[in-house]
CSV table of C-alpha atoms and ligand atoms in Angstrom, one decimal:
chain,number,residue,atom,x,y,z
A,93,MET,CA,16.2,12.8,-11.0
A,94,HIS,CA,17.6,14.1,-14.3
A,95,ARG,CA,21.2,14.3,-13.1
A,96,ALA,CA,24.3,12.4,-13.9
A,97,VAL,CA,24.7,9.0,-12.3
A,98,ILE,CA,27.5,9.0,-9.8
A,99,ASP,CA,30.0,6.2,-9.0
A,100,HIS,CA,28.1,3.9,-6.6
A,101,ARG,CA,31.3,2.9,-4.8
A,102,SER,CA,32.2,6.6,-4.1
A,103,GLN,CA,31.8,8.5,-0.8
A,104,LYS,CA,29.4,10.9,-2.5
A,105,PHE,CA,27.1,7.9,-3.1
A,106,ALA,CA,27.5,6.7,0.5
A,107,ARG,CA,26.2,10.0,1.7
A,108,LEU,CA,23.1,9.7,-0.6
A,109,GLY,CA,22.6,6.1,0.5
A,110,SER,CA,23.0,6.8,4.2
A,111,GLU,CA,20.6,9.8,4.0
A,112,VAL,CA,17.8,8.0,2.3
A,113,LEU,CA,18.1,4.9,4.4
A,114,GLU,CA,18.0,7.0,7.6
A,115,ASN,CA,15.2,9.4,6.4
A,116,LEU,CA,12.9,6.5,5.3
A,117,ARG,CA,12.6,5.3,8.9
A,118,PRO,CA,10.2,8.1,10.1
A,119,ILE,CA,8.0,7.4,7.1
A,120,PHE,CA,7.5,3.8,8.3
A,121,GLN,CA,7.5,5.1,11.9
A,122,THR,CA,10.2,2.7,12.8
A,123,ALA,CA,13.6,2.9,14.5
A,124,GLY,CA,14.7,-0.3,12.8
A,125,PRO,CA,16.2,-1.0,9.4
A,126,VAL,CA,14.5,-0.5,6.1
A,127,VAL,CA,16.0,-2.1,2.9
A,128,ILE,CA,15.6,-0.7,-0.6
A,129,TYR,CA,15.3,-3.0,-3.6
A,130,PRO,CA,15.5,-1.8,-7.3
A,131,SER,CA,12.2,-3.6,-8.1
A,132,SER,CA,8.5,-3.1,-8.2
A,133,GLY,CA,6.4,-3.8,-5.1
A,134,THR,CA,6.1,-7.5,-6.1
A,135,GLY,CA,9.8,-7.9,-5.4
A,136,ALA,CA,9.4,-6.6,-1.8
A,137,TRP,CA,6.4,-9.1,-1.4
A,138,GLU,CA,8.8,-11.9,-2.4
A,139,ALA,CA,11.5,-10.6,-0.1
A,140,SER,CA,9.2,-10.6,2.9
A,141,ILE,CA,8.5,-14.3,2.3
A,142,VAL,CA,11.9,-15.7,1.4
A,143,ASN,CA,13.5,-13.9,4.3
A,144,THR,CA,11.2,-15.2,7.0
A,145,LEU,CA,9.6,-18.5,6.1
A,146,SER,CA,10.5,-22.1,5.3
A,147,PRO,CA,9.0,-24.5,2.8
A,148,GLY,CA,5.8,-26.1,4.2
A,149,ASP,CA,5.2,-23.3,6.7
A,150,ARG,CA,1.5,-22.3,7.3
A,151,VAL,CA,0.4,-18.7,7.2
A,152,LEU,CA,-2.9,-16.9,7.6
A,153,MET,CA,-4.0,-14.4,5.0
A,154,PHE,CA,-7.1,-12.3,4.5
A,155,GLU,CA,-9.0,-12.0,1.2
A,156,THR,CA,-9.4,-8.2,0.8
A,157,GLY,CA,-9.3,-8.0,-3.0
A,158,HIS,CA,-7.1,-8.4,-6.1
A,159,PHE,CA,-3.8,-7.6,-4.4
A,160,SER,CA,-4.3,-10.1,-1.5
A,161,GLN,CA,-5.0,-12.7,-4.1
A,162,LEU,CA,-1.8,-12.0,-6.0
A,163,TRP,CA,0.3,-12.0,-2.7
A,164,ARG,CA,-1.4,-15.3,-1.8
A,165,GLN,CA,-0.5,-16.8,-5.3
A,166,LEU,CA,3.2,-15.7,-4.9
A,167,THR,CA,3.4,-17.1,-1.4
A,168,GLU,CA,2.0,-20.5,-2.5
A,169,ARG,CA,4.5,-20.7,-5.3
A,170,PHE,CA,7.2,-21.0,-2.5
A,171,GLY,CA,5.5,-24.1,-1.0
A,172,ILE,CA,3.9,-22.1,1.8
A,173,VAL,CA,0.5,-23.3,2.9
A,174,VAL,CA,-1.9,-20.4,2.9
A,175,ASP,CA,-5.1,-20.4,5.0
A,176,TYR,CA,-7.0,-17.7,3.1
A,177,VAL,CA,-9.8,-16.2,5.1
A,178,PRO,CA,-12.6,-15.4,2.6
A,179,GLY,CA,-13.8,-11.9,2.1
A,180,ASN,CA,-16.4,-10.1,0.0
A,181,TRP,CA,-13.9,-7.4,-1.4
A,182,ARG,CA,-15.9,-4.7,0.4
A,183,ARG,CA,-14.5,-5.0,3.9
A,184,GLY,CA,-11.0,-5.1,5.5
A,185,ALA,CA,-9.5,-8.0,7.5
A,186,ASP,CA,-11.6,-8.8,10.5
A,187,ALA,CA,-9.8,-8.7,13.9
A,188,ALA,CA,-12.5,-10.8,15.5
A,189,GLU,CA,-12.0,-13.5,12.9
A,190,LEU,CA,-8.2,-13.3,13.4
A,191,ALA,CA,-8.6,-13.7,17.1
A,192,SER,CA,-10.8,-16.8,16.7
A,193,ARG,CA,-8.4,-18.4,14.1
A,194,LEU,CA,-5.4,-17.7,16.3
A,195,SER,CA,-7.0,-18.9,19.6
A,196,SER,CA,-7.9,-22.2,17.9
A,197,ASP,CA,-4.3,-22.6,16.7
A,198,THR,CA,-3.1,-23.8,20.1
A,199,ARG,CA,-0.1,-25.5,18.6
A,200,HIS,CA,1.1,-22.3,17.0
A,201,THR,CA,1.3,-23.7,13.5
A,202,TYR,CA,0.7,-20.3,11.9
A,203,LYS,CA,4.1,-18.8,11.2
A,204,ALA,CA,2.8,-15.5,9.9
A,205,VAL,CA,-0.3,-13.4,9.5
A,206,MET,CA,-0.3,-11.5,6.2
A,207,VAL,CA,-2.5,-8.6,5.3
A,208,VAL,CA,-2.8,-5.8,2.8
A,209,HIS,CA,-3.2,-2.5,4.7
A,210,ASN,CA,-4.8,-0.5,1.9
A,211,GLU,CA,-6.4,-2.8,-0.8
A,212,THR,CA,-5.9,-0.7,-3.9
A,213,SER,CA,-8.4,-2.7,-5.9
A,214,THR,CA,-11.4,-1.8,-3.6
A,215,GLY,CA,-10.4,1.3,-1.6
A,216,VAL,CA,-10.7,-0.5,1.7
A,217,THR,CA,-8.2,0.1,4.6
A,218,THR,CA,-7.7,-2.5,7.3
A,219,SER,CA,-7.0,-1.4,10.9
A,220,ILE,CA,-3.6,-2.9,11.6
A,221,ALA,CA,-3.8,-1.7,15.2
A,222,ASP,CA,-6.9,-3.9,15.7
A,223,LEU,CA,-5.2,-6.9,14.2
A,224,ARG,CA,-2.2,-6.4,16.4
A,225,ARG,CA,-4.4,-6.2,19.5
A,226,ALA,CA,-6.1,-9.5,18.5
A,227,MET,CA,-2.6,-11.2,18.1
A,228,ASN,CA,-1.4,-9.9,21.4
A,229,GLU,CA,-4.6,-11.0,23.2
A,230,SER,CA,-4.3,-14.5,21.8
A,231,LYS,CA,-0.6,-14.5,22.7
A,232,HIS,CA,0.2,-16.0,19.3
A,233,PRO,CA,3.8,-15.8,18.2
A,234,ALA,CA,3.1,-15.5,14.4
A,235,LEU,CA,5.0,-12.8,12.5
A,236,LEU,CA,2.8,-9.9,11.1
A,237,LEU,CA,3.6,-9.1,7.5
A,238,VAL,CA,1.8,-6.0,6.0
A,239,ASP,CA,1.6,-4.7,2.5
A,240,THR,CA,1.6,-0.9,2.6
A,241,ILE,CA,2.3,-0.4,-1.2
A,242,SER,CA,-0.6,2.0,-1.6
A,243,SER,CA,-0.8,3.5,1.9
A,244,LEU,CA,2.8,4.4,3.0
A,245,GLY,CA,3.3,8.1,3.2
A,246,SER,CA,-0.5,8.8,2.7
A,247,ILE,CA,-2.3,7.0,5.5
A,248,ASP,CA,-1.1,6.8,9.1
A,249,TYR,CA,1.0,3.7,9.4
A,250,ARG,CA,3.1,2.7,12.5
A,251,HIS,CA,5.5,-0.2,12.0
A,252,ASP,CA,7.0,-0.2,15.5
A,253,GLU,CA,3.9,0.8,17.5
A,254,TRP,CA,1.7,-1.8,15.8
A,255,GLY,CA,4.4,-4.5,16.2
A,256,VAL,CA,4.6,-5.2,12.5
A,257,ASP,CA,7.5,-7.5,11.6
A,258,VAL,CA,7.8,-6.9,7.9
A,259,THR,CA,6.3,-3.9,6.1
A,260,VAL,CA,6.3,-4.1,2.3
A,261,ALA,CA,6.2,-0.8,0.3
A,262,GLY,CA,6.8,0.6,-3.2
A,263,SER,CA,8.0,3.9,-4.6
A,264,GLN,CA,5.1,4.7,-7.1
A,265,LYS,CA,2.3,5.8,-4.8
A,266,GLY,CA,2.6,7.8,-1.6
A,267,LEU,CA,6.3,8.3,-2.2
A,268,MET,CA,5.4,10.1,-5.4
A,269,LEU,CA,8.1,8.5,-7.5
A,270,PRO,CA,8.1,6.5,-10.7
A,271,PRO,CA,7.9,2.7,-10.2
A,272,GLY,CA,11.1,0.9,-9.6
A,273,LEU,CA,11.9,0.9,-5.9
A,274,SER,CA,10.5,-1.3,-3.2
A,275,PHE,CA,11.1,-1.6,0.5
A,276,ASN,CA,11.0,-3.9,3.5
A,277,ALA,CA,11.0,-2.4,7.0
A,278,ILE,CA,12.2,-5.2,9.3
A,279,SER,CA,11.5,-5.8,13.0
A,280,GLU,CA,14.0,-7.5,15.4
A,281,LYS,CA,11.7,-10.5,15.5
A,282,ALA,CA,11.8,-10.7,11.7
A,283,LEU,CA,15.6,-10.5,11.8
A,284,ALA,CA,15.6,-13.4,14.3
A,285,ALA,CA,13.3,-15.4,12.0
A,286,ASN,CA,15.6,-14.6,9.1
A,287,LYS,CA,18.4,-16.6,10.8
A,288,THR,CA,16.4,-19.9,10.6
A,289,ALA,CA,14.2,-19.2,7.5
A,290,GLY,CA,14.8,-22.1,5.1
A,291,LEU,CA,13.5,-20.7,1.8
A,292,PRO,CA,16.3,-20.3,-0.8
A,293,ARG,CA,17.2,-16.6,-1.4
A,294,SER,CA,20.0,-14.7,-2.9
A,295,TYR,CA,19.1,-11.4,-4.6
A,296,TRP,CA,16.4,-10.7,-1.9
A,297,ASP,CA,18.6,-11.7,1.1
A,298,TRP,CA,18.3,-9.1,3.8
A,299,GLN,CA,21.8,-10.0,5.2
A,300,GLU,CA,23.4,-9.3,1.8
A,301,MET,CA,21.8,-5.8,2.0
A,302,LEU,CA,22.2,-4.9,5.6
A,303,GLY,CA,25.9,-5.2,5.7
A,304,PRO,CA,26.8,-2.7,2.9
A,305,ASN,CA,23.8,-0.5,3.9
A,306,ARG,CA,25.5,0.2,7.3
A,307,SER,CA,27.9,2.5,5.4
A,308,GLY,CA,25.4,3.7,2.8
A,309,PHE,CA,26.2,1.2,0.1
A,310,PHE,CA,24.3,-1.5,-1.8
A,311,PRO,CA,25.5,-5.1,-2.6
A,312,PHE,CA,24.8,-4.5,-6.3
A,313,THR,CA,24.2,-1.5,-8.7
A,314,PRO,CA,21.6,0.7,-7.0
A,315,ALA,CA,18.9,2.6,-8.9
A,316,THR,CA,20.8,5.9,-8.3
A,317,THR,CA,18.4,8.2,-10.2
A,318,LEU,CA,15.4,6.8,-8.3
A,319,LEU,CA,17.4,7.4,-5.1
A,320,TYR,CA,17.8,11.1,-6.1
A,321,GLY,CA,14.0,11.2,-6.4
A,322,LEU,CA,13.5,9.4,-3.1
A,323,ARG,CA,15.7,11.9,-1.3
A,324,GLU,CA,13.5,14.7,-2.7
A,325,ALA,CA,10.3,12.9,-1.9
A,326,LEU,CA,11.3,12.3,1.7
A,327,ALA,CA,12.2,16.0,2.0
A,328,MET,CA,8.8,17.0,0.7
A,329,LEU,CA,7.0,14.7,3.2
A,330,GLN,CA,9.1,16.0,6.0
A,331,GLU,CA,8.5,19.6,5.0
A,332,GLU,CA,4.8,19.2,4.9
A,333,GLY,CA,4.8,17.1,8.1
A,334,LEU,CA,3.4,13.5,8.0
A,335,ALA,CA,0.3,14.4,10.1
A,336,ASN,CA,-0.6,17.1,7.5
A,337,VAL,CA,0.0,14.7,4.6
A,338,PHE,CA,-2.4,12.2,6.2
A,339,ARG,CA,-5.0,15.0,6.9
A,340,ARG,CA,-4.7,16.2,3.3
A,341,HIS,CA,-5.4,12.7,1.9
A,342,HIS,CA,-8.3,12.3,4.4
A,343,ARG,CA,-9.9,15.6,3.3
A,344,HIS,CA,-9.6,14.7,-0.4
A,345,ALA,CA,-11.1,11.3,0.2
A,346,GLU,CA,-14.0,12.9,2.1
A,347,ALA,CA,-14.7,15.3,-0.7
A,348,THR,CA,-14.5,12.5,-3.3
A,349,ARG,CA,-17.1,10.5,-1.4
A,350,THR,CA,-19.3,13.5,-1.1
A,351,ALA,CA,-19.3,13.8,-4.9
A,352,VAL,CA,-19.9,10.0,-5.4
A,353,ARG,CA,-22.9,10.1,-3.0
A,354,THR,CA,-24.4,13.2,-4.7
A,355,TRP,CA,-24.1,11.4,-8.0
A,356,GLY,CA,-26.1,8.6,-6.4
A,357,LEU,CA,-23.4,6.0,-7.1
A,358,GLU,CA,-22.3,3.3,-4.7
A,359,ILE,CA,-18.9,3.2,-3.0
A,360,VAL,CA,-17.3,-0.3,-3.0
A,361,CYS,CA,-16.2,0.0,0.7
A,362,GLU,CA,-19.1,-1.0,2.9
A,363,GLU,CA,-17.7,0.2,6.2
A,364,PRO,CA,-17.1,3.9,6.8
A,365,SER,CA,-14.3,3.3,9.3
A,366,GLU,CA,-12.5,1.4,6.6
A,367,TYR,CA,-12.8,4.0,3.8
A,368,SER,CA,-9.5,4.5,2.0
A,369,SER,CA,-7.9,8.0,2.0
A,370,VAL,CA,-6.0,7.3,-1.2
A,371,VAL,CA,-8.4,5.6,-3.6
A,372,THR,CA,-12.2,5.5,-3.9
A,373,ALA,CA,-13.7,2.6,-5.9
A,374,VAL,CA,-17.1,3.2,-7.3
A,375,PHE,CA,-19.7,0.9,-8.8
A,376,VAL,CA,-21.4,2.0,-12.0
A,377,PRO,CA,-25.2,1.2,-12.0
A,378,GLN,CA,-26.2,-2.3,-13.0
A,379,GLY,CA,-26.1,-2.8,-16.8
A,380,GLN,CA,-23.5,0.0,-17.3
A,381,ASP,CA,-19.9,-0.6,-18.4
A,382,ALA,CA,-17.3,1.0,-16.2
A,383,ASP,CA,-14.6,0.5,-18.8
A,384,ARG,CA,-16.7,2.3,-21.5
A,385,LEU,CA,-17.0,5.2,-19.0
A,386,ARG,CA,-13.3,5.1,-18.4
A,387,SER,CA,-12.4,5.2,-22.1
A,388,ILE,CA,-14.8,8.1,-22.8
A,389,ILE,CA,-13.1,10.1,-20.0
A,390,LEU,CA,-9.7,9.2,-21.3
A,391,GLU,CA,-10.5,10.2,-24.8
A,392,ASN,CA,-12.2,13.5,-23.9
A,393,PHE,CA,-10.1,14.7,-21.0
A,394,ASP,CA,-6.9,12.7,-21.1
A,395,MET,CA,-7.7,11.5,-17.6
A,396,SER,CA,-7.0,7.8,-16.8
A,397,LEU,CA,-9.2,6.4,-14.0
A,398,GLY,CA,-8.3,3.1,-12.3
A,399,ALA,CA,-10.0,0.0,-13.8
A,400,GLY,CA,-12.0,-2.6,-11.8
A,401,LEU,CA,-9.6,-5.5,-11.3
A,402,SER,CA,-10.3,-9.2,-11.7
A,403,LYS,CA,-13.8,-9.9,-10.4
A,404,LEU,CA,-14.7,-6.2,-10.3
A,405,ALA,CA,-13.7,-5.7,-14.0
A,406,GLY,CA,-16.2,-3.6,-15.9
A,407,LYS,CA,-18.2,-2.9,-12.7
A,408,VAL,CA,-16.0,-0.5,-11.0
A,409,PHE,CA,-13.9,2.6,-11.7
A,410,ARG,CA,-11.4,4.0,-9.2
A,411,ILE,CA,-10.6,7.6,-8.4
A,412,GLY,CA,-7.0,8.0,-7.1
A,413,HIS,CA,-6.3,10.9,-4.8
A,414,LEU,CA,-2.9,10.3,-3.4
A,415,GLY,CA,0.7,11.6,-3.5
A,416,SER,CA,1.5,15.1,-4.8
A,417,PHE,CA,-2.1,16.2,-5.1
A,418,ASN,CA,-4.0,19.3,-4.2
A,419,ASP,CA,-7.6,20.7,-4.0
A,420,LEU,CA,-7.5,22.0,-7.6
A,421,MET,CA,-6.3,18.7,-9.0
A,422,LEU,CA,-9.1,16.9,-7.1
A,423,ALA,CA,-11.7,19.5,-8.4
A,424,GLY,CA,-10.4,18.8,-12.0
A,425,THR,CA,-10.5,15.0,-11.4
A,426,LEU,CA,-14.1,15.1,-10.1
A,427,SER,CA,-15.2,17.4,-12.9
A,428,GLY,CA,-13.7,14.9,-15.4
A,429,VAL,CA,-15.7,12.1,-13.8
A,430,GLU,CA,-19.0,14.1,-13.8
A,431,MET,CA,-18.6,15.2,-17.4
A,432,GLY,CA,-17.8,11.6,-18.3
A,433,LEU,CA,-20.9,10.3,-16.6
A,434,ARG,CA,-23.0,12.7,-18.7
A,435,LEU,CA,-21.2,12.0,-22.0
A,436,ALA,CA,-21.5,8.2,-21.4
A,437,GLY,CA,-25.1,8.5,-20.5
A,438,VAL,CA,-24.6,6.8,-17.1
A,439,PRO,CA,-27.7,7.5,-14.9
A,440,HIS,CA,-26.6,9.8,-12.1
A,441,GLN,CA,-27.7,12.9,-10.2
A,442,PRO,CA,-25.8,16.1,-11.1
A,443,GLY,CA,-24.1,18.3,-8.5
A,444,GLY,CA,-21.3,16.0,-7.3
A,445,VAL,CA,-18.6,18.5,-8.1
A,446,THR,CA,-20.4,21.4,-6.5
A,447,ALA,CA,-20.9,19.3,-3.3
A,448,ALA,CA,-17.2,18.4,-3.3
A,449,LEU,CA,-16.2,22.0,-3.7
A,450,GLN,CA,-18.4,22.9,-0.8
A,451,SER,CA,-16.7,20.1,1.3
A,452,LEU,CA,-13.2,21.5,0.3
A,453,ALA,CA,-14.1,25.1,0.9
A,454,PRO,CA,-17.1,25.3,3.2
A,455,GLY,CA,-16.9,29.2,3.5
A,456,GLY,CA,-17.7,31.2,6.6
A,457,ARG,CA,-14.5,30.2,8.2
B,730,PLP,C1,-1.6,-3.1,-2.5
B,730,PLP,C2,-0.7,-3.5,-3.6
B,730,PLP,N1,0.2,-4.5,-3.4
B,730,PLP,C3,1.0,-4.9,-4.3
B,730,PLP,C4,1.1,-4.3,-5.5
B,730,PLP,C5,2.0,-4.8,-6.6
B,730,PLP,O1,3.1,-3.9,-6.7
B,730,PLP,P1,3.9,-3.8,-8.1
B,730,PLP,O2,2.8,-3.7,-9.2
B,730,PLP,O3,4.7,-2.5,-7.9
B,730,PLP,O4,4.8,-5.0,-8.3
B,730,PLP,C6,0.3,-3.2,-5.8
B,730,PLP,C7,0.3,-2.5,-7.1
B,730,PLP,O5,-0.4,-1.6,-7.4
B,730,PLP,C8,-0.6,-2.8,-4.8
B,730,PLP,O6,-1.4,-1.7,-5.0
């Protein structure tokens, strides 16, 4: 990324633009268009809404955690009516609940179903395939909008096969880049909805993007250095093979959970089939302060664990295991947590790291 910025109206730039726009598609597992914004993920959230909905539209959204709450807030600010299905922040969106809500919506008032694929605040992953099945069975025409900001390029995700209409993503997690790029993968149905969507939009307008994108250009100054990084990130994912990338994340998540269970601590995610492969959120025992533990680990080992967000603040710490990450990095991470638990005097059983190493390298193979 530390290279000179080139003229973004030049043919050299067009080659870079075309290459990244094309090579992004397999990461979303789509044959359709993906647009790139120079923004954080929140911008791509906004883009998904202003491009598909009209003021007063009704949408159905699931409470999975902190990020579902923020997406809801943003949506409501645009005059969209959000029916928010309550959740306990320990489970993903429930396909049976979706089926029941959609089948009672006989007049098809819901314009979209919105869900966070991997809830970064809780370490819970929702099965999008199950939600799609529920939508198909109820023959409901709502659009399906999915936030994959912390799952894309780390957990299996299939935009086309699962009939997702808009996939929202960001650069700073599975794509291993600094923050600053965000994405919308767009289905044909979403493009059709875009033609009649009545919300005002300018900067986020897909049509403004899609025209210049056809020849590798952008309608405004692109984040050229981040696109250099994106080109390399896509090459790295392709080299390793997406299936291997997903397997690596799954393995690291398993080893992390083995450590957590050995310590005798509780994983936030209640349902094993919904365990996240990219982040594990862990409760500290009652009466302990997760933020004190985090600051002791930061001070002693220069390792920053994720904080508990909103209603989980102080109760939870989060171990990230995503992106450019290997066995040795995980071993170091878990060692830092175990030493931190000792230094902070948080009651736990020793041996989590040993159990995780055993899970990573079982021996006798
Ligand atoms: C699942 C999820 N959605 C949305 C966001 C918001 O993205 P950003 O902070 O890049 O605007 C985040 C950020 O971590 C996230 O994890």
